[in-house]
Coordinates of C-alpha atoms in Angstrom, one line a residue:
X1 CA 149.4 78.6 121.9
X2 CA 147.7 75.4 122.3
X3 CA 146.7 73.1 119.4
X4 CA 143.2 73.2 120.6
X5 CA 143.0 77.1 120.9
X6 CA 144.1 77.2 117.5
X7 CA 142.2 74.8 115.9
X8 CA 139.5 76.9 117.5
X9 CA 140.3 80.1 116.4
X10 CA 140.6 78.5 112.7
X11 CA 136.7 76.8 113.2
X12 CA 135.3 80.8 113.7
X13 CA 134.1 81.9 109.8
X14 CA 135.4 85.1 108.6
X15 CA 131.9 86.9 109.1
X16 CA 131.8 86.0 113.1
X17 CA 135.3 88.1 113.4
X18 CA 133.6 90.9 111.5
X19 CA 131.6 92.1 113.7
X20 CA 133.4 94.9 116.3
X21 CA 131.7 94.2 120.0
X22 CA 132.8 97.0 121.7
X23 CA 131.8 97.2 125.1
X24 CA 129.4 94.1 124.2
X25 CA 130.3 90.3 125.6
X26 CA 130.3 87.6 122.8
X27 CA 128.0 85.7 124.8
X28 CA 125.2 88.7 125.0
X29 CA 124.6 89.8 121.6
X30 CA 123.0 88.2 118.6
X31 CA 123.9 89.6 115.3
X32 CA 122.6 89.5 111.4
X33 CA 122.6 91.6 108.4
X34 CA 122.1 90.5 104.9
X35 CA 121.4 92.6 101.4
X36 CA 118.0 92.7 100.6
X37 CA 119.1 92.5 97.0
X38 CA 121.7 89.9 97.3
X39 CA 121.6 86.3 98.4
X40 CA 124.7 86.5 100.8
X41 CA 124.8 87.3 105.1
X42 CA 126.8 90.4 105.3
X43 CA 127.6 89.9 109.0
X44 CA 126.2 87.5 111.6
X45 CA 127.6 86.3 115.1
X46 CA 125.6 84.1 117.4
X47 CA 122.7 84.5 114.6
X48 CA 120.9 81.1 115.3
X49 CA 120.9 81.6 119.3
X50 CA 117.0 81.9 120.6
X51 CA 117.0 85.3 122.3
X52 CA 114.0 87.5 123.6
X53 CA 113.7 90.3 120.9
X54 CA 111.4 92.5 123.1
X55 CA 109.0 94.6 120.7
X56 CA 111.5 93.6 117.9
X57 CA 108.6 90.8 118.1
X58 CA 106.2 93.5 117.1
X59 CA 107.6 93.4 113.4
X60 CA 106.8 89.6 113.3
X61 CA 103.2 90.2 114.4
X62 CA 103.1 93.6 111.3
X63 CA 104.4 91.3 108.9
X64 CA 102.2 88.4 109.7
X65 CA 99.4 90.4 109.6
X66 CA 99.7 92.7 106.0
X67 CA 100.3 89.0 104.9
X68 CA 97.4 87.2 106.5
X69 CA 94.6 90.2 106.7
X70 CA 96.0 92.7 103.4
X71 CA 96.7 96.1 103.6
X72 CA 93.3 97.0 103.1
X73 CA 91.8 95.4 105.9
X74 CA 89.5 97.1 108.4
X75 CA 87.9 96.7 112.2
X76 CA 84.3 96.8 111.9
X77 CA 82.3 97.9 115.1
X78 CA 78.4 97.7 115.1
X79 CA 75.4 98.7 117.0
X80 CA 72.6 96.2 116.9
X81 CA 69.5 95.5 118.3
X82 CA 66.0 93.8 118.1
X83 CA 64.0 95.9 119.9
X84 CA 61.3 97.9 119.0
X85 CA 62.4 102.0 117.8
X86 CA 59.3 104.0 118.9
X87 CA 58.9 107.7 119.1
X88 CA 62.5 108.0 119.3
X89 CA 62.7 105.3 122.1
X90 CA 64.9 102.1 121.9
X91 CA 62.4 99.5 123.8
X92 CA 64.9 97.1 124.4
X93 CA 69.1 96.1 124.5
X94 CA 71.3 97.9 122.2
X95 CA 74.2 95.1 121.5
X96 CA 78.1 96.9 120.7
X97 CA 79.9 94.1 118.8
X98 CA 83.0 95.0 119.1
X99 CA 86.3 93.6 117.1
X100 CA 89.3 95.0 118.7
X101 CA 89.5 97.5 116.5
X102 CA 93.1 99.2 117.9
X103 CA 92.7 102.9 117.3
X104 CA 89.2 103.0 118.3
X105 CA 89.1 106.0 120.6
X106 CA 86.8 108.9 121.8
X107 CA 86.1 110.6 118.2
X108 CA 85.1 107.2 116.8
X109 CA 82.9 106.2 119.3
X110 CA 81.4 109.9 119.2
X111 CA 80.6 109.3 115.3
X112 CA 79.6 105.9 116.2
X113 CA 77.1 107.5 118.7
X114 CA 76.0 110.5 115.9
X115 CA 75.5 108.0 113.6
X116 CA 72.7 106.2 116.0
X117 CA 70.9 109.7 116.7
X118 CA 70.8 109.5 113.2
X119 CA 68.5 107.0 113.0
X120 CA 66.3 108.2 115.3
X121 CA 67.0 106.7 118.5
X122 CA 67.4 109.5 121.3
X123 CA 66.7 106.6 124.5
X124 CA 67.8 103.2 125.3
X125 CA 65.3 101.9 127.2
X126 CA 67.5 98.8 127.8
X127 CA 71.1 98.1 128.8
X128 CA 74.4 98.4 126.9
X129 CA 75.2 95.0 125.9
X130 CA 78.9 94.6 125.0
X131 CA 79.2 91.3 122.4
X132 CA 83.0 90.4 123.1
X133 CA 82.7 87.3 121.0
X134 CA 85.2 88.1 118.1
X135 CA 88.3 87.0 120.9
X136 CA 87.8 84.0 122.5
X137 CA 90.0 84.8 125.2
X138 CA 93.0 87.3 125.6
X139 CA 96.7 86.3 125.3
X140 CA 99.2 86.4 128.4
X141 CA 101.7 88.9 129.5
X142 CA 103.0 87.0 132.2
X143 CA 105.8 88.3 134.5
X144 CA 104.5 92.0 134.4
X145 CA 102.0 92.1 137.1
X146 CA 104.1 95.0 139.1
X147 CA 103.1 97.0 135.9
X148 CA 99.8 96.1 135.8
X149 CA 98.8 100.1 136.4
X150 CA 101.0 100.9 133.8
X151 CA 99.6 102.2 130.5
X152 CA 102.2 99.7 128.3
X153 CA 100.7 96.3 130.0
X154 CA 97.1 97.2 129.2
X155 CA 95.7 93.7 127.7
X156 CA 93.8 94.3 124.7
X157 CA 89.9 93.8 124.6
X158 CA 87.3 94.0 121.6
X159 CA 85.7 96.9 122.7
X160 CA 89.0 99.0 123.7
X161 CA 88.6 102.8 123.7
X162 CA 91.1 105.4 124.3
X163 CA 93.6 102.1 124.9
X164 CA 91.7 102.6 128.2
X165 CA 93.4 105.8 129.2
X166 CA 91.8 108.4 131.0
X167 CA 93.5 111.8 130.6
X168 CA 94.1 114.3 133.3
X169 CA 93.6 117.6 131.7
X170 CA 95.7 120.8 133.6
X171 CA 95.1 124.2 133.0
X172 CA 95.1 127.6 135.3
X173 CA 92.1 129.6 135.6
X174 CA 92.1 132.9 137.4
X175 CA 95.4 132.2 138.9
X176 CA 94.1 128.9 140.3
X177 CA 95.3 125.4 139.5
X178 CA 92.7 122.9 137.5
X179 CA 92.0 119.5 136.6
X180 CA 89.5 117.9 134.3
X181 CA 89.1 114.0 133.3
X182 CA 89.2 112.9 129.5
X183 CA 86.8 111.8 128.9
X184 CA 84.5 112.9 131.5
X185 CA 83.7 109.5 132.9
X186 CA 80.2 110.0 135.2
X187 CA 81.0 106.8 137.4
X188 CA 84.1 109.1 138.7
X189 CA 84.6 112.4 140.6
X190 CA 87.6 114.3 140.6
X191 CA 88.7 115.7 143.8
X192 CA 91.0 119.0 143.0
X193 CA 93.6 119.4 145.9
X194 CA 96.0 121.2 143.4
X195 CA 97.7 124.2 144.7
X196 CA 99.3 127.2 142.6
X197 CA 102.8 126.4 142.6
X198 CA 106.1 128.7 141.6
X199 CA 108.5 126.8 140.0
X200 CA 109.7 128.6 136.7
X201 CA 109.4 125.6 134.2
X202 CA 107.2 122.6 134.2
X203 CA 108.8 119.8 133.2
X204 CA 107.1 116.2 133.5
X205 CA 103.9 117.5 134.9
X206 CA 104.0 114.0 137.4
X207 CA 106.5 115.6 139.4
X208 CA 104.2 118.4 140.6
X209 CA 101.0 116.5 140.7
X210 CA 100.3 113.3 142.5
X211 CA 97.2 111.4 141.5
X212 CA 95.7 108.8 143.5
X213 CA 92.7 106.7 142.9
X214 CA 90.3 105.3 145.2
X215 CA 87.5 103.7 144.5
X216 CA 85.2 105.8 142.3
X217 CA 87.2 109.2 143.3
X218 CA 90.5 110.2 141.7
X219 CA 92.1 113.1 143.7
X220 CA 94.7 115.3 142.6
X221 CA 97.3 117.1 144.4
X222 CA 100.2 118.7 145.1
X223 CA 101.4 122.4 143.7
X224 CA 101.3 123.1 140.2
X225 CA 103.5 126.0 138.2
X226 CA 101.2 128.0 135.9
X227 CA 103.9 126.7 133.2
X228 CA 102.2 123.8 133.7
X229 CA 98.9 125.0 131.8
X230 CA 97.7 122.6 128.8
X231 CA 100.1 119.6 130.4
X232 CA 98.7 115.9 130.4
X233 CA 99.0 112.7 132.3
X234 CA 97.4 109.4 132.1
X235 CA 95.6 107.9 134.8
X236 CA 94.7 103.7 134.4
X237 CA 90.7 103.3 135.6
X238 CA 88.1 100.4 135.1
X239 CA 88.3 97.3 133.7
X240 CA 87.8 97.4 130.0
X241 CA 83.7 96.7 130.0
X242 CA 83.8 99.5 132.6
X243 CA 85.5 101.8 130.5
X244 CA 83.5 101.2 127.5
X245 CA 80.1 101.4 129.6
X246 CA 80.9 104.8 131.0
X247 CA 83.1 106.3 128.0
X248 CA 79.5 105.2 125.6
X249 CA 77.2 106.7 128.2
X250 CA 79.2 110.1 128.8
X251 CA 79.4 110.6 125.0
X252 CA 75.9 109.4 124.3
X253 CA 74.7 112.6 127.1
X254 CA 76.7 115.1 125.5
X255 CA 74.9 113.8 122.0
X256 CA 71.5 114.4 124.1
X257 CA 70.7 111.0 124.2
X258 CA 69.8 109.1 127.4
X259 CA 70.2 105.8 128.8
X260 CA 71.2 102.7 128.8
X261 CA 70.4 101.2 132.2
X262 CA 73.7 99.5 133.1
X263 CA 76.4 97.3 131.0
X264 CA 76.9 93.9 130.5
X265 CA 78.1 91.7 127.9
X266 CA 75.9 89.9 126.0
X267 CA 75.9 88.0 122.3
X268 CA 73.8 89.1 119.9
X269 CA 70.6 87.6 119.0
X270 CA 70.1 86.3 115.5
X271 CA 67.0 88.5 114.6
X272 CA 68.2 91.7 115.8
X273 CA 69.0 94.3 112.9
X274 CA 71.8 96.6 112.1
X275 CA 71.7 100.2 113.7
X276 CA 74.9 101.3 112.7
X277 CA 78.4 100.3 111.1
X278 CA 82.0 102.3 111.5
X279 CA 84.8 100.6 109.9
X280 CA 88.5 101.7 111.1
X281 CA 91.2 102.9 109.3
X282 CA 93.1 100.7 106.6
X283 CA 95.2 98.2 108.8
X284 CA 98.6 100.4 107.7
X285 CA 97.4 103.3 110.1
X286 CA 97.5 100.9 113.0
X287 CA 101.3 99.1 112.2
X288 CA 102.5 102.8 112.4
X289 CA 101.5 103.5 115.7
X290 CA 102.4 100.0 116.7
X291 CA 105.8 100.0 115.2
X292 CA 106.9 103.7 115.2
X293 CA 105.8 104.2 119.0
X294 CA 106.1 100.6 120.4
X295 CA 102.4 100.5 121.4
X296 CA 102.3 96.8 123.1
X297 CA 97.7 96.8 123.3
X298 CA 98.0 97.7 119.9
X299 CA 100.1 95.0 118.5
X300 CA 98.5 92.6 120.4
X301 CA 95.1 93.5 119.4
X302 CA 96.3 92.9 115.7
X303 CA 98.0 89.8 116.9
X304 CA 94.6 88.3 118.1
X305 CA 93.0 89.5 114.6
X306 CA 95.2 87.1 112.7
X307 CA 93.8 84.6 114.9
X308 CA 89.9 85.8 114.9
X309 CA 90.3 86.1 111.0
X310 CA 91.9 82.9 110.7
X311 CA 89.8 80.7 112.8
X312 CA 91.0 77.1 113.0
X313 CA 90.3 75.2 116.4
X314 CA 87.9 78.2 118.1
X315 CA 91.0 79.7 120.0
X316 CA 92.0 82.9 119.5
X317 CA 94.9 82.6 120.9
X318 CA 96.0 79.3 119.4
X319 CA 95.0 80.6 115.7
X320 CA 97.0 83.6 115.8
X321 CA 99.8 81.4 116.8
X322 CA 99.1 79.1 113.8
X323 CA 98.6 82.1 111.5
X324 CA 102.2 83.0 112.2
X325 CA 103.5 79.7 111.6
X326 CA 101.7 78.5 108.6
X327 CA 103.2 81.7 106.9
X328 CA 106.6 80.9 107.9
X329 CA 106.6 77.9 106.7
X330 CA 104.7 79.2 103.0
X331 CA 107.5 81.2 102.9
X332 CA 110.2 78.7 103.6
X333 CA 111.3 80.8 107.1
X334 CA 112.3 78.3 110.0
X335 CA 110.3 77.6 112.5
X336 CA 112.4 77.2 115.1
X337 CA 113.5 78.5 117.2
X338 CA 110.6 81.0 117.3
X339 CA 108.1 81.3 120.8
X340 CA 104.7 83.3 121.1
X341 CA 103.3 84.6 123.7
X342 CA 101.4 87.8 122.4
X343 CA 103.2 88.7 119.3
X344 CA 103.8 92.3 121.2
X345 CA 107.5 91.7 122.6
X346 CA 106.1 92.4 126.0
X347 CA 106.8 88.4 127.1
X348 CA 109.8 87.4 129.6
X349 CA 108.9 84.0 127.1
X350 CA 108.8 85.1 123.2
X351 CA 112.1 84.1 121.3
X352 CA 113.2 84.1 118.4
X353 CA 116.8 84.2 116.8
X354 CA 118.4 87.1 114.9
X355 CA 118.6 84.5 111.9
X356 CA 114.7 84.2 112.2
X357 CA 113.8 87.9 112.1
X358 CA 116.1 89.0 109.4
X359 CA 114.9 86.3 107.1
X360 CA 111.1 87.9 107.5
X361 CA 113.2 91.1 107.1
X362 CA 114.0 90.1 104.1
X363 CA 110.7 88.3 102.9
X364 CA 108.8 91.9 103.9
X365 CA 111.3 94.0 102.0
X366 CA 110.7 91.4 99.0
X367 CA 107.4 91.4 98.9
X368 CA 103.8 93.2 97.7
X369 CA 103.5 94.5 100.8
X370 CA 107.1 96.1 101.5
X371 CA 106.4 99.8 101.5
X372 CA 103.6 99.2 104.1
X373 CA 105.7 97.1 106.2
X374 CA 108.9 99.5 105.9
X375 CA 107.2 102.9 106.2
X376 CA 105.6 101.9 109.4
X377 CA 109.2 101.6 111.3
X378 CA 110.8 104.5 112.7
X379 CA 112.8 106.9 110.8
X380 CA 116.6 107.6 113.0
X381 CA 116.8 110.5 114.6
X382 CA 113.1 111.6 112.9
X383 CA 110.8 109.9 114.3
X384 CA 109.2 107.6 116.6
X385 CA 111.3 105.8 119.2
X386 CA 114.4 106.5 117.1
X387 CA 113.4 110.4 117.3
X388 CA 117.0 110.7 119.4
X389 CA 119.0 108.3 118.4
X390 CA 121.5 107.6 115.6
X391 CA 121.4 111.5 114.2
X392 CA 125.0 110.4 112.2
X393 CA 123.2 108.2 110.0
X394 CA 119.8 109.9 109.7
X395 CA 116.1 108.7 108.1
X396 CA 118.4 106.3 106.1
X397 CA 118.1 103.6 108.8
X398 CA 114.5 102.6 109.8
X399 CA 114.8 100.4 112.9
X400 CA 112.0 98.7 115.5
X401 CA 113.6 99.2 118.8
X402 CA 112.7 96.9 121.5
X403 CA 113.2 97.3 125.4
X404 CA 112.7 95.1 128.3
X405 CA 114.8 95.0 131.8
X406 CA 117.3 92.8 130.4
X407 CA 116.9 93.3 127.0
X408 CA 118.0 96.1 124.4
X409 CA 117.0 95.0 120.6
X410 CA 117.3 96.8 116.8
X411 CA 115.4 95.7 113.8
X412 CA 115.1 96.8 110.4
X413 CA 116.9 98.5 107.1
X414 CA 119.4 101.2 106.2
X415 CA 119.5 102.4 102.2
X416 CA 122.3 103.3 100.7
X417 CA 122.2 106.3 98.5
X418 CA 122.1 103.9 95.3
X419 CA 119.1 102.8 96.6
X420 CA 120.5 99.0 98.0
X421 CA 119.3 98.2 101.3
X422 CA 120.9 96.1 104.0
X423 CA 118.3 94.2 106.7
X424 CA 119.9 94.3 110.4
X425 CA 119.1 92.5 113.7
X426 CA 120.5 92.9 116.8
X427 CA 119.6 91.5 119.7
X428 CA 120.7 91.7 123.3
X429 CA 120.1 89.5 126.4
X430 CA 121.9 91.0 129.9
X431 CA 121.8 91.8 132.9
X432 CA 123.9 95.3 132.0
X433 CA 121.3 95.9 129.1
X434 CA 120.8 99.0 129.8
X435 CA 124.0 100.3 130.3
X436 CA 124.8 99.0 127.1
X437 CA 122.4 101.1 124.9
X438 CA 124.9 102.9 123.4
X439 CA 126.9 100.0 122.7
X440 CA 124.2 98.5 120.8
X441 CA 123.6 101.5 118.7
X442 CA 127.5 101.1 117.8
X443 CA 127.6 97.6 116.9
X444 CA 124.7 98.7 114.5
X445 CA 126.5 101.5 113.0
X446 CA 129.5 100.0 112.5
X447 CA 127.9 97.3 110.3
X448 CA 126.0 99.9 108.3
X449 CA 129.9 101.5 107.6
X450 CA 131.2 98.6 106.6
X451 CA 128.7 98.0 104.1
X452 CA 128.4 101.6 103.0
X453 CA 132.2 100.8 102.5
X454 CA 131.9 97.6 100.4
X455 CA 129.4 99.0 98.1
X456 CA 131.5 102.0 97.3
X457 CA 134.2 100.0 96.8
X458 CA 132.1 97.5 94.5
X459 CA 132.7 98.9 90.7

């Protein structure tokens, strides 16, 4: 042995040897874990190396935002106008100021829409005018334009619905295949080509069902089992004003209501009054769904809140970024080596290192706002994306998983039975990425047994 190798093998810390790779390469895998109530790293290898975290990122954006906006924050949408209300008749625009309110969907625009009946209006003699000025513009996903049909690479907007999903709806009806469209959008018609098909089970109901859209048509075919009765599948339509325009105007006709003439966007005058108001759920609601199912629109709706609520130079964009950093550096967190792109993971840009992201681990887990931010991950082998995974260690661990083509990532906390925690990152960069999965899981469940083992051995 070589002076040099073994004056190099001295240089490596005790907590870099730790760590038990498997299947992993040194050179692929960032590692940290640390006590939430102790002071000390437990583990760490590569821990300071900038590495794409995936929707690990998402737990930056969660954290950031119970900080910056408060658990008790809401989206606010409103219907406004300055026309005249006469005999039931709206003489003029309606305006829908929208805020990017994540979870809005069909039953809250519904009670948005009830609510205006309410008040008397039953025609809008004017258009739909969409006021899209709470985002200034929308933040990049760049790299993913082969997805862009694909329901996880829908941008966010301020007047998103649904996430801008239209369901395909499949039932059997007198021993015939059918189709309907949720919600019923009226610009579209659906063209049924399904025929009754005899497989015994049903499966993923895409393999039996191939939807095409052209144009204003969406046809269906193919040959569907009746085991396929009460399946689903998504189907990306319209742009987001599109989607609002016809998803408003086919709810408003089944309210009774007719009108508007058309949809544009439009800001809202000064003078005009308040119709109607429909706050969202507290902000907790929406860091479940982001966190617990990975939902990349959702986190980087909130993501452009931060910078909405926290205006600075005018730019959405820009201020979300700054909201981020201004609160890592509050809270003493590096700031480097840390990239945004659209606080959702969903970036071939956004790094940050596994040193980073366990010390906002840690500043989450230590502060006001820790049960919101912890019960929002998933719960192993429970729940979530972690519903099949890590079933030896159970809803002890609560991890944020993140995925990409070349990257597999694990974020989070695992609570001993004394009721100690230990915060974990793991982060992996590679061309085998997903091969390696598995070895990921292990690396992270070999950490948790080690430190199960100390504290047991601790007196």
């Amino acid at each position: 042995m070589t002076r040099r190798l073994l004056m190099a093998m001295l240089a490596v810390s005790p907590l870099a040897l730790a760590a038990n790779l498997g299947a992993l390469r040194a050179d692929e895998v960032a590692l940290w874990a640390a006590p939430v109530e102790g002071r000390a790293v437990f583990d760490e290898h590569r821990a300071d190396a900038a590495m794409n975290p995936a929707s690990t990122m998402k737990l930056v954006t969660a954290w950031a935002a119970l900080n910056r906006l408060g658990p008790g924050y809401r989206w606010r949408s409103e219907l406004k106008s300055n026309a005249v209300l006469e005999n039931g008749v709206l003489r003029g625009d309606l305006y829908w100021i929208g805020r990017g309110d994540p979870r809005f969907d069909s039953a809250r625009l519904t009670e948005l829409l009830r609510q205006l009946r309410l008040r008397g209006v039953q025609r809008i003699d004017g258009q739909l005018l969409l006021d899209k000025r709470a985002f200034s513009r929308i933040s990049s996903a760049d790299g993913f334009d082969g997805d862009a049909e694909r329901v996880f690479s829908v941008p966010p907007d301020t007047h998103l619905s649904n996430l801008k999903v239209a369901w395909l709806r499949y039932f059997y009806e007198q021993g015939r295949p059918q189709v309907v469209l949720d919600p019923p959008l009226p610009g579209f018609r659906l063209d049924n080509r399904l025929q009754p098909g005899s497989t015994a089970s049903c499966g993923d109901v895409r393999e039996h069902a191939e939807v095409s859209v052209s144009g204003s048509s969406i046809r269906v075919s193919g040959k569907l089992p009746p085991a396929c009765d009460g399946a689903a599948s998504y189907v990306n339509v319209l742009d987001n004003d599109g989607y609002a325009g016809q998803s408003f105007a086919a709810i408003w006709q089944t309210l009774g209501g007719e009108g508007p003439r058309g949809v544009a966007q439009g800001d809202t005058p000064p003078d005009a009054r308040q119709l109607v108001r429909l706050d969202s759920e507290p902000l907790p609601q929406a860091l479940n769904d982001i966190n617990k199912y990975s939902n990349n629109t959702m986190a980087r709706s909130v993501w452009l809140t931060l910078g909405a609520e926290n205006p600075h130079s005018g730019d959405t964009v820009a201020d979300a970024q700054l909201a981020v950093r201004s609160l890592l550096l509050e809270r003493g967190i590096a700031a480097e080596p840390l990239q945004l792109e659209n606080g959702a993971g969903l970036s071939r840009r956004e790094r940050i290192s596994a040193r980073q992201l366990g010390a906002i681990l840690l500043d989450a887990a230590r502060g006001p706002y820790a049960a919101e931010f912890i019960a929002s991950l998933p719960l192993a082998s429970e729940d979530g994306t972690l519903r099949r995974r890590f079933a030896e260690l159970g809803p002890r661990l609560r991890l944020k998983t993140g995925t990409l083509g070349d990257t597999r990532a694990l974020a989070g906390y695992w609570q001993a039975p004394s009721g100690q925690r230990l915060a974990i990152v793991a982060l992996l960069n590679s061309a085998r990425a997903a091969q390696l999965q598995g070895a990921l899981d292990a690396l992270v469940g070999d950490v948790v047994e080690r430190y199960a083992a100390q504290l047991q051995r601790q007196p």
